[in-house]
Each structure stands twice: as C-alpha cells, then as structure tokens.
PDB file of C-alpha atoms in Angstrom:
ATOM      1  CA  UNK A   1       0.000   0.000   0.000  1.00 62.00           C
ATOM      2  CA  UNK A   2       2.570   2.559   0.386  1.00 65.00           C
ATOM      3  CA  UNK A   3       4.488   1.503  -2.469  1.00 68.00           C
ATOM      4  CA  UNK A   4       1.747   2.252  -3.997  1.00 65.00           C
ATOM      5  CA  UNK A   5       0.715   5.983  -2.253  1.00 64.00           C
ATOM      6  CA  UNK A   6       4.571   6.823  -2.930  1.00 64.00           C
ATOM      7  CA  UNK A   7       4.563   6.198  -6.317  1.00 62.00           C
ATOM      8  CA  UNK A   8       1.292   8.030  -7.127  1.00 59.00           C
ATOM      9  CA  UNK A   9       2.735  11.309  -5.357  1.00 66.00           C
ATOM     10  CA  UNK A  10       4.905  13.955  -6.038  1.00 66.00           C
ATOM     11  CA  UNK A  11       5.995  14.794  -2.853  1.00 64.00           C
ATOM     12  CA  UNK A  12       9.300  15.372  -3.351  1.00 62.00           C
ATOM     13  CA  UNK A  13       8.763  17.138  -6.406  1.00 65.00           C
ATOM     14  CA  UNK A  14       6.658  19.870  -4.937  1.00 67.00           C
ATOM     15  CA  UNK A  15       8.252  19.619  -1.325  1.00 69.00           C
ATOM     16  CA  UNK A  16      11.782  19.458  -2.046  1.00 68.00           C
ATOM     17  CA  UNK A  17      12.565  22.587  -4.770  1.00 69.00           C
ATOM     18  CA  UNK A  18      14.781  25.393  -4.432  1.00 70.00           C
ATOM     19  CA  UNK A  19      12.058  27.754  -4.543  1.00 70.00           C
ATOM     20  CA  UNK A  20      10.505  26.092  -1.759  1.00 65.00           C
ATOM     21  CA  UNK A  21      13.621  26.479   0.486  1.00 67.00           C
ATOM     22  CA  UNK A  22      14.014  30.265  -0.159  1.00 73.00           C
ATOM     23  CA  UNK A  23      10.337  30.352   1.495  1.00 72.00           C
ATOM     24  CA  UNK A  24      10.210  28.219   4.532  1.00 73.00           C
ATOM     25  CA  UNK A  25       6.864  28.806   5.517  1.00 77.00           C
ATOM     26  CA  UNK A  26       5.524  27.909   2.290  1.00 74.00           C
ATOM     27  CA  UNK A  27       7.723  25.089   2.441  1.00 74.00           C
ATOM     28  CA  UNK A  28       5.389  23.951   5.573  1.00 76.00           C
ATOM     29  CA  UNK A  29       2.765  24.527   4.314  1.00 77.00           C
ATOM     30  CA  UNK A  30       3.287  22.451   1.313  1.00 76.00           C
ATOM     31  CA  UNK A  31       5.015  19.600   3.925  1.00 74.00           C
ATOM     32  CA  UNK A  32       1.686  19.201   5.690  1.00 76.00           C
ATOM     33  CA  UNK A  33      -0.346  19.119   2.904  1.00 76.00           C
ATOM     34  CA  UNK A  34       1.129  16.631   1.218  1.00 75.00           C
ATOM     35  CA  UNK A  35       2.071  14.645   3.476  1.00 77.00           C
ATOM     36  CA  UNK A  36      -1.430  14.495   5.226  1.00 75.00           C
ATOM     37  CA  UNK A  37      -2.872  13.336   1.978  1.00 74.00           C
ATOM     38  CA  UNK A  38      -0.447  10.691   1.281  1.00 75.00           C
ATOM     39  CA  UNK A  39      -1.269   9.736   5.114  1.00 76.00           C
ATOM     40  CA  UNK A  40      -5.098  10.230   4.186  1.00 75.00           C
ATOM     41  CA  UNK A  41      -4.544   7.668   1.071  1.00 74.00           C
ATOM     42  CA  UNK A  42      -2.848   5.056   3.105  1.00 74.00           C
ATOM     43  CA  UNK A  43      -5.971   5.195   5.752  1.00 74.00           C
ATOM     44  CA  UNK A  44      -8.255   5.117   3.080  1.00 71.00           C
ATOM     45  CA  UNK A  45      -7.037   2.180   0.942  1.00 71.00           C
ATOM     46  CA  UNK A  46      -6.628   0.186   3.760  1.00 71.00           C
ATOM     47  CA  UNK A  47     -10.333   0.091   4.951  1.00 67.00           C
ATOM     48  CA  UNK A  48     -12.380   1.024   1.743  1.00 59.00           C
ATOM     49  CA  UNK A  49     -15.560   0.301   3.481  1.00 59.00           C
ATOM     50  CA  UNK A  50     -15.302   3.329   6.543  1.00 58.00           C
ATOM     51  CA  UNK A  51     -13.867   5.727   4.014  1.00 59.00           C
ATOM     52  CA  UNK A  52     -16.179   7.785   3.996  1.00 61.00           C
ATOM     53  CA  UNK A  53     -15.717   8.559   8.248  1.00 61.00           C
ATOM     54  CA  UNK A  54     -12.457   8.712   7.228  1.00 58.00           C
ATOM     55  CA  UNK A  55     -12.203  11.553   5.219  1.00 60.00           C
ATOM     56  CA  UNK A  56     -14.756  13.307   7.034  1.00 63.00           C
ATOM     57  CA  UNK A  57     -12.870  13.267  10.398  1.00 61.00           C
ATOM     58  CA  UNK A  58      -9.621  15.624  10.317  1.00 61.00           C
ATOM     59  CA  UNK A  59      -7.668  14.053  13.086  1.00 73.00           C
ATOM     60  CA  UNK A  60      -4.937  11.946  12.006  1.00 74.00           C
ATOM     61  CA  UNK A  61      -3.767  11.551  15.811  1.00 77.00           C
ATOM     62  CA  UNK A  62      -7.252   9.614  15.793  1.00 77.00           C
ATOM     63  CA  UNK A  63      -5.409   6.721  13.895  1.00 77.00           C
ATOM     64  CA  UNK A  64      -1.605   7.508  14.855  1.00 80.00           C
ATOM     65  CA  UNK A  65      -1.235   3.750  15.295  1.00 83.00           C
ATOM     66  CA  UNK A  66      -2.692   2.499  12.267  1.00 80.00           C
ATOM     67  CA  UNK A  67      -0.252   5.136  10.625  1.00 81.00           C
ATOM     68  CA  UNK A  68       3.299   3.932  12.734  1.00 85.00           C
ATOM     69  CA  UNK A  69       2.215   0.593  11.454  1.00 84.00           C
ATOM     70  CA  UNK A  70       2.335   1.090   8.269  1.00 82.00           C
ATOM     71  CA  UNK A  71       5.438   3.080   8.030  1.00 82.00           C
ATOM     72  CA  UNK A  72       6.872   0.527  10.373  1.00 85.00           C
ATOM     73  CA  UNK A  73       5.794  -2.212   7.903  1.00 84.00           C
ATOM     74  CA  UNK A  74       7.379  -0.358   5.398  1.00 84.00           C
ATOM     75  CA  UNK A  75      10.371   0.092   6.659  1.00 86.00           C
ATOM     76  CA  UNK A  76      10.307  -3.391   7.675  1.00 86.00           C
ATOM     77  CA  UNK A  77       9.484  -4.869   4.229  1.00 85.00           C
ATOM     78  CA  UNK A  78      12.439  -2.774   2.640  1.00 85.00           C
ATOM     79  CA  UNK A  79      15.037  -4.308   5.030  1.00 85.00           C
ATOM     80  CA  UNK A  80      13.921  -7.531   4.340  1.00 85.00           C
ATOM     81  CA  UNK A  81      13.392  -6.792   0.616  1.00 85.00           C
ATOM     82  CA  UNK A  82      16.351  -4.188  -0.425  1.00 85.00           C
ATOM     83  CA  UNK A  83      15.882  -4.806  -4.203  1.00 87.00           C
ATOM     84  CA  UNK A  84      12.272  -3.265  -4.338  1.00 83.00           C
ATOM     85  CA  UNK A  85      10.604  -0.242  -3.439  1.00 79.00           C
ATOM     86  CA  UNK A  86      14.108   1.348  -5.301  1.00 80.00           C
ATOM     87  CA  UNK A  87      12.252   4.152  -6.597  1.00 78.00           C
ATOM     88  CA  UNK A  88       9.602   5.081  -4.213  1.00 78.00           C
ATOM     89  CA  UNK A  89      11.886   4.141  -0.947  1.00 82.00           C
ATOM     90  CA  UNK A  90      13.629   7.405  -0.955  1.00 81.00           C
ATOM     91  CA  UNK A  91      10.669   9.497  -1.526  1.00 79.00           C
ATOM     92  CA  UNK A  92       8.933   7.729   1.276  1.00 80.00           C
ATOM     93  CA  UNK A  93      12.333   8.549   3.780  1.00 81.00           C
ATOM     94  CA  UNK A  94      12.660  12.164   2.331  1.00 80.00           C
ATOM     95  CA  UNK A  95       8.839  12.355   3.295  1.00 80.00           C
ATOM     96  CA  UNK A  96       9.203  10.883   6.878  1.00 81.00           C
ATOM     97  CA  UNK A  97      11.870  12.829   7.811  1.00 82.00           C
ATOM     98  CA  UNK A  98      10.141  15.995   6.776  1.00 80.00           C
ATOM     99  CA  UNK A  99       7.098  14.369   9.079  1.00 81.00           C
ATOM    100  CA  UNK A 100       9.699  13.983  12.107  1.00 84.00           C
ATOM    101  CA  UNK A 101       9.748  17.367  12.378  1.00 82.00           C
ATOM    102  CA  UNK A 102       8.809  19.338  15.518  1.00 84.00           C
ATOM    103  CA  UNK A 103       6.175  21.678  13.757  1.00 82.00           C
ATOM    104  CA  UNK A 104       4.677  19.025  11.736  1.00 80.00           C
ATOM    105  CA  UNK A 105       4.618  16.590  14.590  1.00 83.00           C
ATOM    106  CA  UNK A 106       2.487  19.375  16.677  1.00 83.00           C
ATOM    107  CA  UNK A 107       0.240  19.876  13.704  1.00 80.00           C
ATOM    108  CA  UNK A 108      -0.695  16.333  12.961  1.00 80.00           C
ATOM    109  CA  UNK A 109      -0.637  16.109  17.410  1.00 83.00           C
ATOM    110  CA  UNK A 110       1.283  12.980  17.079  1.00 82.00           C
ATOM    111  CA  UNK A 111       4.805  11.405  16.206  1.00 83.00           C
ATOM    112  CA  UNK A 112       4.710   9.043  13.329  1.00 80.00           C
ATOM    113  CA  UNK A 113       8.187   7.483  14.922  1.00 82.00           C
ATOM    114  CA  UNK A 114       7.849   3.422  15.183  1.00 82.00           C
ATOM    115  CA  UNK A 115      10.504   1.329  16.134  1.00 84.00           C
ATOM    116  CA  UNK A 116      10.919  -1.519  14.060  1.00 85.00           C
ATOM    117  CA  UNK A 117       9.698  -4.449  15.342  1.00 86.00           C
ATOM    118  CA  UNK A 118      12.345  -7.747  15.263  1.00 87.00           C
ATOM    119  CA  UNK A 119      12.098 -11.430  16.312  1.00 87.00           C
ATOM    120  CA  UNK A 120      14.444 -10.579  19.451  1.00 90.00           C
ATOM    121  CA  UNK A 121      12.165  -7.699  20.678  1.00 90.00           C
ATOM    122  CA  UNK A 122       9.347  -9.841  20.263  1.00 91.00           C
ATOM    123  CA  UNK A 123      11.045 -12.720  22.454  1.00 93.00           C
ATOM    124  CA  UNK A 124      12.986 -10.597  24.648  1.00 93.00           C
ATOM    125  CA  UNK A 125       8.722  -8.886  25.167  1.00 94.00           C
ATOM    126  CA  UNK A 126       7.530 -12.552  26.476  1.00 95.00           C
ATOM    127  CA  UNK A 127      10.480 -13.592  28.050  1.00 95.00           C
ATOM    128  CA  UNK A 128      11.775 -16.024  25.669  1.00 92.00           C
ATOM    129  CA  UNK A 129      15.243 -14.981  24.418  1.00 92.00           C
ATOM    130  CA  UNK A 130      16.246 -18.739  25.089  1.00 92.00           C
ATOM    131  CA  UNK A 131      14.662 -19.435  21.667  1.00 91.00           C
ATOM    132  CA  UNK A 132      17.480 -17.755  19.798  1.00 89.00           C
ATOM    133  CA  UNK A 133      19.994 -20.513  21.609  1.00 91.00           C
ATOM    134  CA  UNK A 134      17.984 -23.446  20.681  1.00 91.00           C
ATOM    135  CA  UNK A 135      20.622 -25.438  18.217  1.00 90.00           C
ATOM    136  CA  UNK A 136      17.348 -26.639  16.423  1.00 90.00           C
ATOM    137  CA  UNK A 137      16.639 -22.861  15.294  1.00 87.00           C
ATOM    138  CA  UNK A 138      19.586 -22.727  12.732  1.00 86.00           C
ATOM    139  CA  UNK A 139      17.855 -26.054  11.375  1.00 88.00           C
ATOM    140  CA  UNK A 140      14.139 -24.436  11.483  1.00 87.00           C
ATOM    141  CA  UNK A 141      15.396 -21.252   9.781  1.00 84.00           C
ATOM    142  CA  UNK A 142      17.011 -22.440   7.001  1.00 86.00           C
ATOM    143  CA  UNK A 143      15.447 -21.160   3.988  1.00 82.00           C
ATOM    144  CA  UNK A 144      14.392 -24.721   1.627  1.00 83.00           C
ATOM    145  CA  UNK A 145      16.077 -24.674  -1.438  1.00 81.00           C
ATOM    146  CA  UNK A 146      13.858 -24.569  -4.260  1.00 71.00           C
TER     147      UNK A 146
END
C-alpha cells in the first residue's frame, strides 16, 4: 500500500525545490499538505468500506497507530526486501523525515516514529530470548532450497 501511495505522489517534487527552500513557511505549508494526503490515502485504501468517516474526520492523531504501522511495515518490508521499493523508498524517507519534524509533529498532534519491530524484541517482550539458543533454530530457519 505505500508503495503504492509513494509512487502516485509527487511529494518530493513539490516539497523538495529550491524555490521552496528560499520560502520556509511555504515550504510547511506544502510539507503538511502533502504529506497528510499521502497519510489520508494510506488510511483510506486500507479500509475502503469506513472511508467515507475517514475523510470526514480531520484528526490523524485519531489513527496515529494504524499510521506507525504502516510506516513501520514499510520500513520493515524494505530491510527484508532491499531490491524493491528502489524508486519510491527514498521518496517515502525524504517524506518521513520531513514528518519527524517538531512543527509538523504538533500539527498532525502525534509522532509518526515506530521502532521496528524484530524477532528478538518480540522474544525478549515474552520472556523467551532462550529461543534464539535453541541449536534446532539454525535447522528451522534455514530457507528450503527450491
């Protein structure tokens, strides 16, 4: 899905100009906006049936879960993945840094930050770090050859 919302915007295009720097509030302006609609796309493709509640409530912080989520996913998905996404994957980090931002933070009235969820947080969560010494797990994580 945000493969998708990435490569359907121009974010960078319109965010990330010369012109745009010699006018920071503009700049702003123009960071918010586009990034709330690339935001707004995500929410709405992922539930098609409450869309319409969706884009009639104007609180993001209302679904600042759903949205770490999916950038965490992302982010995820691109670790695990580097040879896709090549295009849109910088776009998407130019836009999420701009997002990390102190006065876009306080306008959306959340922080989009997510830490990446791994197999040892996970374990290390329930107690179970133990796993990761099991001399069966090199044997159960072997990828099959094909």
């Amino acid at each position: 899905q945000i493969s998708s919302c990435i490569q359907v915007c121009d974010y960078t295009e319109k965010v990330d100009t010369p012109a745009m720097y010699e006018k920071p509030t503009k700049r702003l302006q123009a960071q918010l906006r586009h990034a709330h609609n690339i935001l707004r796309g995500l929410e709405v493709s992922s539930n098609v049936a409450s869309k319409k509640k969706m884009l009639r409530d104007t609180c993001l912080a209302d679904n600042a879960n759903f949205f770490q989520q999916q950038l965490e996913y992302a982010r995820r998905y691109k670790i695990m993945n580097p040879d896709l996404m090549r295009s849109e994957y910088p776009k998407f980090i130019y836009m999420l840094q701009d997002i990390m931002r102190d006065q876009v933070q306080e306008q959306f009235g959340f922080s989009i930050k997510h830490d990446i969820v791994t197999v040892h947080a996970v374990l290390k969560k329930f107690g179970k770090l133990a796993l990761l010494d099991d001399p069966a797990m090199k044997i159960a994580t072997t990828p099959v050859p094909m």
